[in-house]
PDB file of C-alpha atoms in Angstrom:
ATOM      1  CA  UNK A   1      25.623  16.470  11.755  1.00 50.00           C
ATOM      2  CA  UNK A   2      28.123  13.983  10.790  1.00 63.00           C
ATOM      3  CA  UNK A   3      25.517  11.066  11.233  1.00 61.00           C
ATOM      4  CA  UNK A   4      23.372  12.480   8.770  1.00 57.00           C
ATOM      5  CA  UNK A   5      25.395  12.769   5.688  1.00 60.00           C
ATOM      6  CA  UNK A   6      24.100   9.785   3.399  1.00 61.00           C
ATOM      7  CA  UNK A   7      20.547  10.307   4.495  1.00 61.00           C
ATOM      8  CA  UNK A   8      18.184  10.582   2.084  1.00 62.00           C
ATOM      9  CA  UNK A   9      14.975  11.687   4.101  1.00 64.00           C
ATOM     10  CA  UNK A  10      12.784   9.162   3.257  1.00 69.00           C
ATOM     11  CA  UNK A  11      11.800   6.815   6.142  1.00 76.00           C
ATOM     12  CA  UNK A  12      12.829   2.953   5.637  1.00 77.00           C
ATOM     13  CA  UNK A  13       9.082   2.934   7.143  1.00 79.00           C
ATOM     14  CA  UNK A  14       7.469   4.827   4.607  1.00 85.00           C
ATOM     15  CA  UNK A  15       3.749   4.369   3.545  1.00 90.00           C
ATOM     16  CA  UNK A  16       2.483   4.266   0.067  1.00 91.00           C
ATOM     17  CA  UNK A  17      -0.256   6.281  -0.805  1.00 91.00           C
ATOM     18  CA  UNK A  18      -2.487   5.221  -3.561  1.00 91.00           C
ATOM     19  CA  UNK A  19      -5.580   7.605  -5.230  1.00 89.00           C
ATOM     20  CA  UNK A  20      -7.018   5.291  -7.303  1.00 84.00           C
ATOM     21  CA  UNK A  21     -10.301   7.309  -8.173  1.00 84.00           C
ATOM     22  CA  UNK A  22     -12.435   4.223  -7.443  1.00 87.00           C
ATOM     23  CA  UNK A  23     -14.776   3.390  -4.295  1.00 89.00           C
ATOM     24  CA  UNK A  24     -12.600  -0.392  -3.483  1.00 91.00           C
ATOM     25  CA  UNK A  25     -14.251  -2.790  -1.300  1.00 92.00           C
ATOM     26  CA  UNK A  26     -12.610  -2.109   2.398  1.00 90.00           C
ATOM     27  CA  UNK A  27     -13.067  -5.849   2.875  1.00 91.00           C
ATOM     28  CA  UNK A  28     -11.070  -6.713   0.013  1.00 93.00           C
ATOM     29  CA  UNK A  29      -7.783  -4.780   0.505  1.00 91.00           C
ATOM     30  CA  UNK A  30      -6.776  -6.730   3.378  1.00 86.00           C
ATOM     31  CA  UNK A  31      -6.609  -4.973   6.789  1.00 80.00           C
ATOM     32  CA  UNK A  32      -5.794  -7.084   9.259  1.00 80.00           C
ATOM     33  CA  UNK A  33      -7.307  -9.825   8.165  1.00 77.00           C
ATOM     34  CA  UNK A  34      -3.675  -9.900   6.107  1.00 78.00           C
ATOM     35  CA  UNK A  35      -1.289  -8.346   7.857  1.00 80.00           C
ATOM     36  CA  UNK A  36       1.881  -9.430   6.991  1.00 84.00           C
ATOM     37  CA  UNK A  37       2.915 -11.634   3.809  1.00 89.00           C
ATOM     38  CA  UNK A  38       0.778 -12.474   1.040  1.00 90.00           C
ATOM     39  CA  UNK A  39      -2.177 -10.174   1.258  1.00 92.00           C
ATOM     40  CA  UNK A  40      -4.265  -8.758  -1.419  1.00 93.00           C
ATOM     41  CA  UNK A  41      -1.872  -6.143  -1.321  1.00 94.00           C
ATOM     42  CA  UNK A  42       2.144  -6.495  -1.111  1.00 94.00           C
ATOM     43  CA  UNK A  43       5.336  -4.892  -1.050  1.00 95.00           C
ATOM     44  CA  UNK A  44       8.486  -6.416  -2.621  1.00 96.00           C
ATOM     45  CA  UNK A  45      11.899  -5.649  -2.463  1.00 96.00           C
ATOM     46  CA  UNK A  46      12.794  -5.866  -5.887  1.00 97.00           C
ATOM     47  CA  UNK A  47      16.967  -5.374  -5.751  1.00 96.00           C
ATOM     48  CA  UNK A  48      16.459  -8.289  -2.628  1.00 96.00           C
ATOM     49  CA  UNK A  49      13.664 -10.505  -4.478  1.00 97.00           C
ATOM     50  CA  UNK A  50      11.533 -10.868  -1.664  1.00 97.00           C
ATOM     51  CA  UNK A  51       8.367 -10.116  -0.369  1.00 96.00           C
ATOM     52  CA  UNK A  52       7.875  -7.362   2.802  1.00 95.00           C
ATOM     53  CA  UNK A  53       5.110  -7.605   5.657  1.00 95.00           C
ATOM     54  CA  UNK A  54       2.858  -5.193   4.874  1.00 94.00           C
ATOM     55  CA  UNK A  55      -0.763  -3.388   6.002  1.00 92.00           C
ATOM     56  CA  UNK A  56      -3.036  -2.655   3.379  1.00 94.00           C
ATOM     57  CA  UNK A  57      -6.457  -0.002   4.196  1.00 93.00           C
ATOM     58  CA  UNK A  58      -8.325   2.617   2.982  1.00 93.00           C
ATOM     59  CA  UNK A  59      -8.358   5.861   4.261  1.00 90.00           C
ATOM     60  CA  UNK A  60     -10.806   5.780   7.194  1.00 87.00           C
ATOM     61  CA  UNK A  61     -11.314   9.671   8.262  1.00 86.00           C
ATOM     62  CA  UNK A  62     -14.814  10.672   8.168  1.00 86.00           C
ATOM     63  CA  UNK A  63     -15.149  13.004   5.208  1.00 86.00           C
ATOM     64  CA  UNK A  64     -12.980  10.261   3.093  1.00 83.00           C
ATOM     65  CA  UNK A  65     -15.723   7.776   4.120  1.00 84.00           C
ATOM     66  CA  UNK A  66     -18.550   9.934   3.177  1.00 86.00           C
ATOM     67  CA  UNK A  67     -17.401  11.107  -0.496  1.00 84.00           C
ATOM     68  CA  UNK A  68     -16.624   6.756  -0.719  1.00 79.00           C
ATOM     69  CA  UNK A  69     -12.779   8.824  -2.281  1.00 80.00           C
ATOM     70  CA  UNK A  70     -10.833   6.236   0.184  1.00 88.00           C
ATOM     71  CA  UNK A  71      -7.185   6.357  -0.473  1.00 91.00           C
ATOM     72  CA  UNK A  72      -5.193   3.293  -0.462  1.00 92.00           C
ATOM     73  CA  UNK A  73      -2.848   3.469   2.389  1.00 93.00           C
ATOM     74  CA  UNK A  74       0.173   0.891   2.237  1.00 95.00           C
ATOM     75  CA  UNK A  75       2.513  -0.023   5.001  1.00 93.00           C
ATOM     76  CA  UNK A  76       5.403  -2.282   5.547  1.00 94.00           C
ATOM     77  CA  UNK A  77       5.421  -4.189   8.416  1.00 93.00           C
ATOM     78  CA  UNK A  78       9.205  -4.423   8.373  1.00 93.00           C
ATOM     79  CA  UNK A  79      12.164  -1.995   7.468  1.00 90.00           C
ATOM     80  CA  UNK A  80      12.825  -1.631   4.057  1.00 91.00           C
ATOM     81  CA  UNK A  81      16.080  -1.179   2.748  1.00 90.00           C
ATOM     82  CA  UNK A  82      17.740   2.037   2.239  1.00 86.00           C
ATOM     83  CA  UNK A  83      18.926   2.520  -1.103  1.00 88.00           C
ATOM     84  CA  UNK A  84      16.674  -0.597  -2.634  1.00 92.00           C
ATOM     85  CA  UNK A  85      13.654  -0.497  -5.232  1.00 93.00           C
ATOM     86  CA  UNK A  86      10.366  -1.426  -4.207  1.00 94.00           C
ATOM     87  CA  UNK A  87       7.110  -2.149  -5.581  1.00 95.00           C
ATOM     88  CA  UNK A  88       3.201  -2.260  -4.392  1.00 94.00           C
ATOM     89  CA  UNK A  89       1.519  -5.062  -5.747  1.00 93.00           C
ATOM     90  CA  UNK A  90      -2.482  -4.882  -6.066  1.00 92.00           C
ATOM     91  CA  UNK A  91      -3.855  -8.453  -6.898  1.00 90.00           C
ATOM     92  CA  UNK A  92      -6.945  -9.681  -8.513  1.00 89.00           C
ATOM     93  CA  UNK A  93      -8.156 -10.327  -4.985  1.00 91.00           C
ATOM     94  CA  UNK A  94      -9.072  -6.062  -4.446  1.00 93.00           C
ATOM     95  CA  UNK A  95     -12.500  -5.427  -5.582  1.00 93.00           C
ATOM     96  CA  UNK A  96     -14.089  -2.738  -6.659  1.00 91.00           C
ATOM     97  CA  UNK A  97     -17.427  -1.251  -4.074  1.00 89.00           C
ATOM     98  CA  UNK A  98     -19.209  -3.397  -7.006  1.00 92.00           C
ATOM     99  CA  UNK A  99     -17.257  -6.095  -6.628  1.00 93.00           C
ATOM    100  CA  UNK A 100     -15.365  -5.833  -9.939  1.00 91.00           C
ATOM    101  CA  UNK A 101     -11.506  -6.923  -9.852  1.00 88.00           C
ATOM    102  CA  UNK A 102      -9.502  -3.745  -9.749  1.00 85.00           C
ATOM    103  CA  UNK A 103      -9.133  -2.671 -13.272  1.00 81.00           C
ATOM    104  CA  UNK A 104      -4.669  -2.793 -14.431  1.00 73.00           C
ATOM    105  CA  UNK A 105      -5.595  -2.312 -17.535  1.00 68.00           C
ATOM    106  CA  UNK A 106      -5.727   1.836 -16.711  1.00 54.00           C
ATOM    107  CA  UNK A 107      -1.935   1.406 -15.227  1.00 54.00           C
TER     108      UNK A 107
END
């Protein structure tokens, strides 16, 4: 048990999970059109000041499709450090099914 003291549970893999409540443009998010660094969609370390591979998509299982209530599914292509902050990143470059720019103003 001795090599678990310290941890916290939370995978240095971890996904982010994002409900926004509005149908996005699949396209627009990133996939793996943008895998890595850069994307419509990032991850920063912000105790590090840098930027961390990550895959951006929306929740692809059937019924999600149907109801177009996709959730945003976030995941770093590299390990993250234990113990640091982080922050997801949506850019003007994730649209809306309309193609509206995702709206910050509700965040």
């Amino acid at each position: 048990m001795a090599r678990l003291n310290g941890m916290s549970g939370f995978s240095p893999v971890q996904p982010a999970i994002l409900r926004t409540g509005l149908q996005l443009d699949p396209e627009s998010v990133g996939g793996e059109a943008a895998l890595g660094l850069g994307g419509p969609v990032r991850i920063y370390d912000l105790d590090a000041g840098v930027e961390i591979p990550c895959f951006a998509e929306l929740d692809a299982a059937p019924e999600a499709v149907a109801s177009g209530d996709r959730t945003l599914i976030v995941l770093p292509m590299a390990t993250m450090t234990g113990g640091h902050s982080v922050a997801v990143v949506i850019t003007g470059g994730v649209r809306t099914a309309t193609g509206e720019s995702f709206p910050t103003d509700a965040w």
